[in-house]
Tab-separated table of C-alpha atoms in Angstrom:
chain	number	residue	atom	x	y	z
L	1	MET	CA	-18.574	82.978	-70.838
L	2	HIS	CA	-21.602	82.546	-71.287
L	3	ALA	CA	-21.711	78.968	-69.892
L	4	ALA	CA	-19.017	80.336	-67.371
L	5	ASP	CA	-21.833	82.837	-65.775
L	6	SER	CA	-24.423	80.178	-65.850
L	7	VAL	CA	-22.363	77.901	-63.544
L	8	LEU	CA	-21.839	81.048	-61.194
L	9	LEU	CA	-25.463	82.477	-61.360
L	10	ARG	CA	-26.256	78.639	-60.689
L	11	ARG	CA	-24.169	78.150	-57.475
L	12	VAL	CA	-23.411	81.825	-56.052
L	13	GLN	CA	-26.023	83.811	-57.050
L	14	THR	CA	-23.639	86.910	-59.294
L	15	VAL	CA	-23.872	88.228	-62.471
L	16	TYR	CA	-21.598	90.965	-63.679
L	17	VAL	CA	-22.308	94.206	-65.406
L	18	ASP	CA	-19.996	96.148	-67.103
L	19	PRO	CA	-18.875	99.235	-65.757
L	20	VAL	CA	-19.597	101.943	-68.245
L	21	PRO	CA	-19.256	105.946	-68.475
L	22	ALA	CA	-22.239	107.717	-66.319
L	23	GLY	CA	-25.263	108.340	-68.281
L	24	GLY	CA	-27.057	105.598	-68.180
L	25	ALA	CA	-30.922	104.923	-68.257
L	26	GLY	CA	-31.928	104.846	-65.433
L	27	PRO	CA	-35.162	103.241	-63.270
L	28	GLY	CA	-36.980	103.499	-66.372
L	29	PRO	CA	-39.665	101.427	-68.302
L	30	ALA	CA	-36.951	99.362	-69.440
L	31	LEU	CA	-35.436	98.553	-66.384
L	32	ARG	CA	-38.923	97.915	-64.763
L	33	ARG	CA	-39.938	95.422	-67.571
L	34	LEU	CA	-36.474	93.082	-66.883
L	35	GLU	CA	-37.221	93.123	-63.524
L	36	THR	CA	-40.604	91.802	-63.824
L	37	GLU	CA	-39.544	89.117	-66.452
L	38	LEU	CA	-36.573	87.551	-63.376
L	39	LEU	CA	-39.532	88.365	-60.620
L	40	GLY	CA	-41.641	85.663	-62.857
L	41	ARG	CA	-38.493	83.016	-62.882
L	42	GLY	CA	-37.850	83.574	-59.294
L	43	TYR	CA	-34.596	86.474	-58.928
L	44	LEU	CA	-34.667	89.528	-56.952
L	45	LEU	CA	-32.521	92.084	-58.054
L	46	SER	CA	-29.740	93.196	-55.431
L	47	PRO	CA	-29.745	97.332	-54.883
L	48	GLN	CA	-25.954	97.007	-56.312
L	49	LEU	CA	-27.372	95.481	-59.830
L	50	HIS	CA	-29.939	97.386	-59.868
L	51	ASP	CA	-28.391	100.485	-59.506
L	52	ALA	CA	-25.499	99.242	-61.929
L	53	LEU	CA	-28.337	98.413	-64.875
L	54	ALA	CA	-29.945	101.785	-64.267
L	55	GLY	CA	-26.340	102.885	-65.409
L	56	LEU	CA	-26.749	101.645	-68.586
L	57	PRO	CA	-27.113	102.971	-71.783
L	58	ALA	CA	-30.561	102.109	-73.464
L	59	GLU	CA	-28.123	99.607	-75.568
L	60	GLU	CA	-26.508	98.029	-73.098
L	61	LEU	CA	-29.315	97.143	-71.050
L	62	ALA	CA	-30.823	95.506	-73.396
L	63	ALA	CA	-27.767	92.997	-74.162
L	64	ALA	CA	-28.384	92.915	-70.330
L	65	HIS	CA	-32.093	92.419	-70.174
L	66	VAL	CA	-31.367	89.332	-72.374
L	67	ARG	CA	-28.684	87.808	-70.845
L	68	LEU	CA	-30.015	88.320	-67.885
L	69	VAL	CA	-33.631	86.541	-68.493
L	70	GLY	CA	-32.152	83.530	-71.262
L	71	LEU	CA	-29.697	83.133	-67.733
L	72	ALA	CA	-32.516	82.375	-65.242
L	73	ASP	CA	-34.408	80.237	-68.028
L	74	GLU	CA	-31.101	77.986	-68.570
L	75	LEU	CA	-31.265	77.467	-64.878
L	76	LEU	CA	-34.758	76.940	-64.985
L	77	GLY	CA	-35.373	74.614	-68.030
L	78	SER	CA	-37.300	76.656	-69.629
L	79	HIS	CA	-35.282	77.890	-72.710
L	80	ARG	CA	-36.441	74.401	-74.092
L	81	THR	CA	-39.446	73.336	-76.054
L	82	HIS	CA	-40.345	70.697	-74.030
L	83	ARG	CA	-42.500	68.570	-76.185
L	84	PRO	CA	-44.554	65.173	-74.544
L	85	LEU	CA	-45.243	61.960	-76.327
L	86	LEU	CA	-48.681	62.137	-75.851
L	87	ARG	CA	-49.933	65.045	-77.146
L	88	ARG	CA	-52.950	66.973	-74.478
L	89	PHE	CA	-50.559	64.927	-71.625
L	90	PRO	CA	-51.516	65.269	-68.307
L	91	GLN	CA	-55.152	65.881	-69.551
L	92	ALA	CA	-55.489	63.125	-71.994
L	93	VAL	CA	-53.778	59.836	-71.200
L	94	PRO	CA	-54.809	56.237	-71.661
L	95	ARG	CA	-57.786	53.910	-69.816
L	96	ASP	CA	-55.347	51.206	-69.791
L	97	THR	CA	-52.110	52.167	-69.306
L	98	GLU	CA	-51.284	47.676	-68.950
L	99	ALA	CA	-52.622	46.928	-72.418
L	100	LEU	CA	-50.643	50.029	-74.120
L	101	TYR	CA	-47.555	48.107	-72.889
L	102	VAL	CA	-48.664	45.110	-74.275
L	103	ASP	CA	-49.141	46.135	-77.384
L	104	ARG	CA	-46.016	48.217	-77.386
L	105	VAL	CA	-44.235	45.564	-76.603
L	106	PHE	CA	-46.128	43.050	-79.410
L	107	ALA	CA	-45.329	45.823	-81.965
L	108	HIS	CA	-41.714	46.576	-81.230
L	109	LEU	CA	-41.225	42.483	-81.143
L	110	LEU	CA	-43.014	41.321	-84.045
L	111	GLN	CA	-43.766	44.071	-86.643
L	112	ARG	CA	-41.732	43.593	-90.100
L	113	PRO	CA	-42.105	45.043	-93.343
L	114	GLY	CA	-43.858	43.276	-96.381
L	115	GLN	CA	-46.526	42.065	-92.762
L	116	PRO	CA	-50.186	42.857	-92.046
L	117	CYS	CA	-50.901	45.184	-88.747
L	118	VAL	CA	-49.683	42.129	-85.257
L	119	LEU	CA	-52.532	43.876	-83.956
L	120	CYS	CA	-55.555	44.054	-86.434
L	121	GLY	CA	-54.435	42.384	-89.423
L	122	GLU	CA	-54.482	45.575	-91.864
L	123	ALA	CA	-51.596	45.511	-94.144
L	124	LYS	CA	-52.512	48.774	-95.909
L	125	LEU	CA	-52.304	51.311	-93.072
L	126	VAL	CA	-48.866	50.366	-92.166
L	127	ARG	CA	-45.635	52.216	-92.785
L	128	ALA	CA	-41.923	52.797	-91.172
L	129	LEU	CA	-41.371	56.498	-89.236
L	130	SER	CA	-38.320	57.758	-89.550
L	131	PRO	CA	-35.506	57.332	-88.382
L	132	CYS	CA	-36.048	54.830	-86.312
L	133	ALA	CA	-38.293	52.554	-88.839
L	134	HIS	CA	-40.503	51.248	-86.278
L	135	LEU	CA	-43.825	50.045	-88.289
L	136	VAL	CA	-47.084	51.729	-87.674
L	137	CYS	CA	-49.940	51.053	-88.420
L	138	ARG	CA	-51.948	54.327	-87.837
L	139	LEU	CA	-56.035	52.249	-87.851
L	140	CYS	CA	-54.401	50.799	-84.273
L	141	TRP	CA	-52.054	53.581	-83.291
L	142	ASP	CA	-54.033	57.402	-83.130
L	143	ALA	CA	-51.765	59.913	-85.096
L	144	SER	CA	-53.811	62.701	-83.158
L	145	ALA	CA	-53.016	61.405	-79.847
L	146	TYR	CA	-48.750	60.597	-80.063
L	147	ASP	CA	-46.028	63.171	-80.509
L	148	GLY	CA	-43.332	61.098	-81.465
L	149	CYS	CA	-42.915	57.450	-82.140
L	150	PRO	CA	-45.760	55.362	-79.901
L	151	ILE	CA	-43.575	52.048	-80.205
L	152	CYS	CA	-39.961	53.315	-78.959
L	153	HIS	CA	-40.668	57.253	-77.920
L	154	ARG	CA	-38.104	58.682	-80.001
L	155	ARG	CA	-39.107	61.490	-81.695
L	156	VAL	CA	-39.471	61.579	-85.476
L	157	ASP	CA	-38.879	63.615	-88.358
L	158	THR	CA	-40.901	67.237	-87.998
L	159	GLY	CA	-42.181	66.141	-92.179
L	160	GLU	CA	-43.449	62.771	-91.080
L	161	PRO	CA	-47.032	61.976	-92.248
L	162	PHE	CA	-47.541	59.947	-89.687
L	163	LEU	CA	-47.498	63.217	-87.239
L	164	ARG	CA	-50.206	66.254	-87.337
L	165	ALA	CA	-49.031	70.238	-86.491
L	166	VAL	CA	-49.205	70.605	-82.984
L	167	ARG	CA	-48.424	73.895	-80.513
L	168	ALA	CA	-45.072	73.092	-78.374
L	169	VAL	CA	-46.241	73.147	-75.093
L	170	GLY	CA	-43.819	75.417	-72.070
L	171	ALA	CA	-42.400	77.669	-74.763
L	172	ALA	CA	-43.463	79.856	-72.265
L	173	ALA	CA	-42.958	79.628	-68.129
L	174	PRO	CA	-45.583	80.292	-65.416
L	175	ALA	CA	-43.972	82.710	-62.780
L	176	THR	CA	-42.226	80.487	-60.545
L	177	GLU	CA	-44.055	79.987	-57.278
L	178	GLY	CA	-42.046	79.948	-54.046
L	179	PRO	CA	-38.637	81.762	-52.365
L	180	LEU	CA	-37.337	84.397	-54.371
L	181	ARG	CA	-33.481	84.616	-55.144
L	182	LEU	CA	-31.480	87.114	-54.864
L	183	MET	CA	-29.031	88.516	-57.779
L	184	ARG	CA	-27.167	89.764	-56.843
L	185	LEU	CA	-23.827	91.822	-58.522
L	186	GLY	CA	-20.380	90.043	-59.031
L	187	THR	CA	-17.600	92.435	-58.596
L	188	ASP	CA	-14.508	89.841	-60.540
L	189	ARG	CA	-15.542	86.883	-62.339
L	190	ALA	CA	-11.979	85.047	-62.395
L	191	ALA	CA	-11.871	86.120	-58.282
L	192	ASP	CA	-15.451	84.177	-57.830
L	193	ALA	CA	-14.279	81.025	-60.492
L	194	THR	CA	-10.383	80.631	-58.717
L	195	ALA	CA	-12.532	80.113	-55.334
L	196	LEU	CA	-15.178	77.564	-56.788
L	197	VAL	CA	-12.175	75.818	-58.490
L	198	GLY	CA	-10.551	75.725	-55.277
L	199	ASP	CA	-13.616	74.543	-53.448
L	200	LEU	CA	-13.841	71.639	-55.763
L	201	LEU	CA	-10.565	70.984	-56.194
L	202	ALA	CA	-10.261	70.349	-52.350
L	203	ARG	CA	-13.259	67.942	-51.866
L	204	ARG	CA	-12.118	64.842	-49.955
L	205	THR	CA	-15.214	62.517	-52.377
L	206	PRO	CA	-15.386	62.370	-55.526
L	207	LEU	CA	-16.941	65.174	-57.902
L	208	SER	CA	-21.558	64.470	-58.597
L	209	PRO	CA	-21.075	64.713	-63.018
L	210	GLN	CA	-22.345	68.195	-62.173
L	211	ASP	CA	-19.571	69.749	-60.289
L	212	ARG	CA	-16.930	68.288	-62.886
L	213	ALA	CA	-18.394	69.768	-65.697
L	214	ASP	CA	-18.662	73.496	-63.499
L	215	LEU	CA	-15.212	72.555	-62.719
L	216	LEU	CA	-14.225	72.283	-66.430
L	217	THR	CA	-16.212	75.615	-67.191
L	218	LEU	CA	-14.719	77.400	-64.648
L	219	LEU	CA	-11.005	76.111	-64.845
L	220	PRO	CA	-9.788	78.923	-67.567
L	221	LEU	CA	-10.742	81.517	-65.744
L	222	SER	CA	-8.436	80.329	-63.008
L	223	PRO	CA	-5.138	80.141	-61.472
L	224	ALA	CA	-5.467	76.090	-62.108
L	225	GLY	CA	-6.425	76.385	-65.935
L	226	ARG	CA	-3.107	77.333	-66.515
L	227	GLY	CA	-0.974	74.429	-64.605
L	228	LEU	CA	-1.048	76.467	-61.402
L	229	LEU	CA	-2.964	73.629	-58.655
L	230	PRO	CA	-2.994	73.623	-55.400
L	231	ALA	CA	-0.441	71.686	-53.670
L	232	GLU	CA	-3.058	68.412	-53.056
L	233	ILE	CA	-5.636	67.416	-54.317
L	234	PRO	CA	-6.697	64.663	-52.337
L	235	VAL	CA	-9.642	62.917	-54.664
L	236	ARG	CA	-7.555	61.104	-57.772
L	237	GLU	CA	-10.484	61.086	-60.336
L	238	THR	CA	-9.883	65.005	-60.094
L	239	LYS	CA	-6.783	65.341	-60.162
L	240	ALA	CA	-6.017	63.079	-63.445
L	241	LEU	CA	-9.544	64.987	-65.043
L	242	VAL	CA	-7.492	68.103	-64.277
L	243	VAL	CA	-3.908	67.104	-65.452
L	244	ALA	CA	-5.788	64.957	-68.466
L	245	THR	CA	-7.255	68.690	-69.602
L	246	LEU	CA	-4.496	70.735	-68.983
L	247	LEU	CA	-2.912	68.257	-70.940
L	248	ALA	CA	-5.700	67.652	-74.113
L	249	ASP	CA	-5.825	71.915	-74.268
L	250	VAL	CA	-2.044	73.096	-73.092
L	251	PRO	CA	-3.151	76.734	-72.214
L	252	GLU	CA	-1.046	79.342	-74.149
L	253	GLY	CA	2.159	80.383	-71.846
L	254	ALA	CA	1.791	77.366	-69.353
L	255	GLU	CA	3.307	74.868	-71.778
L	256	ALA	CA	6.460	74.506	-69.288
L	257	VAL	CA	4.259	74.271	-66.347
L	258	VAL	CA	1.201	71.692	-68.174
L	259	ARG	CA	3.953	69.510	-69.154
L	260	ALA	CA	5.651	68.973	-65.448
L	261	LEU	CA	2.098	68.391	-64.311
L	262	PRO	CA	2.660	64.255	-64.972
L	263	GLY	CA	5.586	63.799	-63.627
L	264	GLU	CA	4.686	66.142	-60.137
L	265	ARG	CA	1.509	65.219	-59.620
L	266	LEU	CA	0.863	61.487	-60.893
L	267	THR	CA	2.026	59.285	-58.375
L	268	THR	CA	0.972	55.194	-59.177
L	269	ALA	CA	0.067	53.915	-62.284
L	270	THR	CA	-3.528	53.409	-61.970
L	271	ASP	CA	-2.691	57.761	-62.168
L	272	VAL	CA	-1.836	57.480	-65.606
L	273	LEU	CA	-3.947	55.132	-66.241
L	274	ARG	CA	-6.925	57.622	-65.269
L	275	VAL	CA	-5.345	60.522	-67.148
L	276	LEU	CA	-5.479	58.259	-70.785
L	277	ALA	CA	-9.177	57.143	-70.180
L	278	VAL	CA	-10.182	60.887	-69.238
L	279	LEU	CA	-8.157	61.801	-72.558
L	280	SER	CA	-9.976	58.946	-74.555
L	281	GLY	CA	-13.099	61.021	-73.410
L	282	GLY	CA	-13.744	57.942	-70.445
L	283	ASP	CA	-15.049	58.377	-67.010
L	284	PRO	CA	-11.728	59.081	-64.275
L	285	GLY	CA	-13.235	56.062	-61.985
L	286	LEU	CA	-12.449	53.671	-64.668
L	287	ALA	CA	-16.226	52.656	-65.361
L	288	PRO	CA	-16.998	52.152	-67.821
L	289	LEU	CA	-13.803	51.437	-69.470
L	290	PRO	CA	-13.123	53.963	-72.793
L	291	ARG	CA	-11.698	53.062	-75.917
L	292	PHE	CA	-8.380	54.390	-75.662
L	293	GLY	CA	-7.481	56.258	-78.876
L	294	GLY	CA	-4.204	57.387	-80.366
L	295	LEU	CA	-1.617	59.696	-78.155
L	296	PRO	CA	0.671	62.232	-79.541
L	297	ARG	CA	4.481	61.240	-79.297
L	298	ARG	CA	5.275	63.553	-77.380
L	299	LEU	CA	2.466	62.812	-74.565
L	300	ARG	CA	3.184	59.143	-74.846
L	301	ARG	CA	6.531	59.808	-74.035
L	302	GLU	CA	5.843	62.146	-71.084
L	303	LEU	CA	3.634	59.107	-69.498
L	304	LEU	CA	6.029	56.436	-70.487
L	305	ALA	CA	8.421	57.910	-68.152
L	306	VAL	CA	5.994	58.664	-65.387
L	307	LEU	CA	5.026	55.133	-65.548
L	308	ASP	CA	9.646	54.673	-65.920
L	309	ALA	CA	9.749	56.194	-62.482
L	310	LEU	CA	7.778	54.553	-60.336
L	311	PRO	CA	9.512	51.815	-57.863
L	312	VAL	CA	9.536	48.398	-60.221
L	313	PRO	CA	7.639	46.418	-57.315
L	314	PHE	CA	4.805	48.464	-56.894
L	315	LEU	CA	4.120	49.419	-61.282
L	316	VAL	CA	3.974	45.491	-61.874
L	317	GLU	CA	1.755	45.445	-58.396
L	318	ASP	CA	-0.252	48.300	-59.878
L	319	VAL	CA	-0.387	47.419	-63.613
L	320	LEU	CA	-1.226	43.777	-62.738
L	321	ARG	CA	-4.768	45.177	-60.498
L	322	HIS	CA	-6.074	46.225	-63.990
L	323	PRO	CA	-5.579	44.103	-66.634
L	324	THR	CA	-7.832	44.764	-69.266
L	325	ALA	CA	-7.746	48.336	-68.941
L	326	TRP	CA	-3.878	48.548	-68.987
L	327	LYS	CA	-4.084	45.948	-72.075
L	328	ARG	CA	-5.933	48.657	-73.776
L	329	ALA	CA	-3.805	51.372	-72.817
L	330	ALA	CA	-0.534	49.314	-74.226
L	331	GLU	CA	-2.109	50.035	-77.263
L	332	SER	CA	-1.947	53.659	-77.556
L	333	LEU	CA	1.391	53.701	-75.432
L	334	HIS	CA	3.264	51.579	-78.127
L	335	PRO	CA	5.766	51.003	-74.381
L	336	PHE	CA	8.071	48.476	-76.986
L	337	GLU	CA	8.928	50.649	-79.241
L	338	GLY	CA	10.798	52.829	-76.810
L	339	HIS	CA	11.842	49.943	-74.610
L	340	ALA	CA	15.633	51.340	-74.365
L	341	ARG	CA	14.557	54.979	-73.344
L	342	HIS	CA	12.045	53.662	-70.395
L	343	PRO	CA	12.911	49.627	-69.553
L	344	ARG	CA	11.292	49.836	-66.455
L	345	ALA	CA	7.980	50.602	-67.988
L	346	ALA	CA	8.271	47.933	-70.713
L	347	LEU	CA	9.580	45.062	-68.294
L	348	ALA	CA	6.136	45.858	-66.762
L	349	PHE	CA	4.370	45.690	-69.408
L	350	ALA	CA	5.907	42.547	-70.768
L	351	VAL	CA	4.713	41.202	-67.332
L	352	LEU	CA	1.079	42.073	-68.098
L	353	ARG	CA	1.124	40.659	-71.712
L	354	ALA	CA	3.457	37.333	-70.856
L	355	THR	CA	5.237	38.012	-73.533
L	356	PRO	CA	7.678	35.777	-74.412
L	357	VAL	CA	11.612	36.749	-74.021
L	358	SER	CA	14.179	35.484	-75.904
L	359	PRO	CA	17.969	37.142	-75.424
L	360	ALA	CA	18.545	36.486	-78.974
L	361	THR	CA	16.307	40.092	-79.353
L	362	ALA	CA	16.827	43.283	-78.287
L	363	LEU	CA	13.668	43.658	-76.968
L	364	GLY	CA	14.115	39.991	-75.017
L	365	ALA	CA	17.828	40.286	-74.110
L	366	ALA	CA	16.633	44.032	-72.754
L	367	LEU	CA	13.637	42.778	-71.226
L	368	LEU	CA	15.591	40.114	-69.180
L	369	GLU	CA	18.671	42.478	-67.826
L	370	THR	CA	16.104	44.661	-66.023
L	371	ALA	CA	14.112	41.633	-64.759
L	372	ALA	CA	17.229	40.693	-63.186
L	373	GLY	CA	17.763	43.994	-61.966
L	374	HIS	CA	14.640	43.615	-60.133
L	375	PRO	CA	14.504	39.721	-58.039
L	376	ASP	CA	11.918	42.319	-55.669
L	377	ALA	CA	9.441	42.532	-57.937
L	378	VAL	CA	9.160	39.984	-61.136
L	379	ARG	CA	11.217	36.266	-62.002
L	380	VAL	CA	11.946	34.711	-65.396
L	381	ASP	CA	10.436	31.188	-66.077
L	382	HIS	CA	12.853	29.878	-68.093
L	383	GLY	CA	10.866	26.765	-68.898
L	384	THR	CA	8.106	29.186	-70.805
L	385	GLY	CA	10.202	31.714	-71.852
L	386	ARG	CA	8.596	34.250	-70.212
L	387	ILE	CA	8.561	37.140	-67.293
L	388	ARG	CA	5.900	36.514	-64.015
L	389	PRO	CA	5.422	38.454	-61.760
L	390	ALA	CA	6.956	38.229	-57.892
L	391	THR	CA	3.991	40.291	-56.076
L	392	TRP	CA	4.875	42.262	-52.925
L	393	ALA	CA	1.910	39.460	-51.181
L	394	GLY	CA	3.526	36.378	-52.826
L	395	ARG	CA	7.414	37.657	-51.430
L	396	LEU	CA	5.387	37.821	-47.865
L	397	GLU	CA	3.795	34.099	-48.186
L	398	GLN	CA	6.880	32.947	-49.291
L	399	ALA	CA	8.871	33.780	-46.060
L	400	LEU	CA	6.462	33.222	-43.935
L	401	ALA	CA	6.371	29.913	-45.558
L	402	ALA	CA	9.802	29.194	-44.890
L	403	ARG	CA	9.930	30.847	-41.756
L	404	ASP	CA	12.165	33.227	-42.184
L	405	LEU	CA	11.139	35.594	-39.803
L	406	GLY	CA	13.656	38.269	-40.597
L	407	THR	CA	12.225	38.739	-44.614
L	408	ALA	CA	9.070	38.155	-43.668
L	409	THR	CA	8.773	41.094	-41.130
L	410	GLY	CA	10.679	43.686	-43.648
L	411	ILE	CA	8.452	42.868	-46.489
L	412	ALA	CA	5.646	43.613	-44.049
L	413	ALA	CA	6.563	46.724	-42.617
L	414	GLN	CA	6.666	48.310	-46.283
L	415	ARG	CA	2.664	48.479	-45.652
L	416	PRO	CA	1.914	49.367	-41.724
L	417	GLY	CA	-1.721	47.939	-42.438
L	418	GLU	CA	-1.024	44.417	-43.941
L	419	LEU	CA	2.133	44.383	-40.952
L	420	VAL	CA	-0.571	44.980	-37.863
L	421	ARG	CA	-2.999	42.134	-40.240
L	422	ARG	CA	0.219	39.650	-40.193
L	423	LEU	CA	1.438	40.751	-36.401
L	424	ASP	CA	0.102	37.314	-34.537
L	425	HIS	CA	1.726	35.437	-37.234
L	426	LEU	CA	4.507	36.835	-37.079
L	427	LEU	CA	5.046	36.815	-32.945
L	428	ARG	CA	3.812	32.984	-33.379
L	429	LEU	CA	7.189	32.397	-35.355
L	430	ALA	CA	9.215	34.451	-33.418
L	431	ALA	CA	8.012	32.733	-29.721
L	432	ALA	CA	8.909	29.722	-31.713
């Protein structure tokens, strides 16, 4: 709930105070101290929030003080201790930064255990820092000036002898300059979260990393967190993110609704691939490709059922559009194990992997039988014993090369945009 309150404060400037019976502390010194601290962080209490806080008992007001100041500090970054690499930065910085950079690169490339310092030739003062293990010469690198490894800038162990004690900088932030922001009293946390989730799901452009994190934080507070998604989610990456999140941790009491989402919401093979990427800790945009992890058997079957229900020509083309990703995903889906249950999905993976098929095996016979029922999508190469794709574009090109106007027009009409692009060619065939 703390994470959700932080998101709501940042996005809609609201905080939530649970109502209590009358007899609060009133607008005394404790409330004025809270107002003062929030003013120093750039926030001003709304009249409704002021009255709600004034009505809290002393113990509740103290807890609200800690919570509200903590939320404001998190948004400002003041809850983190800042320790600059150069201890007296910006008052004291190296005069020749170019020479400093050259020294860093030189030491990084050439310094080896048991050798003298590459800069001064001394060996007695060279030692490895923990945990980066870079060899640092105390004579060449002023230990009093650094608060980390001077070569890689990594933080080192606090007990490292190279370092000397230094007071942390930035633990207490100064008063924020600029316009104040109004901190308002929220009346319904779930309603505010639902509205924000709805806005994010309705976006027609991919979400930023911050928006994705906010969506996942607020999702459990909204009906969408129970699988009740809006009728349309325009961006496929967002849709995959939500569906995968719900499948990974099915909310209590919503299992039937969530289990139905893959069949209802995933309309292309790439949608399934995006869900697999999110379940493996990757990005729904498929960049970079994650290492696909293992899946529960039930979920594997549900996703294979989605693939099996797609039109075979589109399924084969969609799988071939991301060959590397699908070959990795096949290691998690095991499509050939359930080839009798999902024959069309197994056929698509056989085309992707160029799997040799033989009618003498159960798998090969099943694949050949399925391929024979879909000549518009695949063809059997009897010379190599493999099933090849008969892609939409390939079939169109073959019909045009054969000057078969009726077949070419019928194929092109399946995709209106391509029909328009090929219209001149088709009209010239008709005129001939």
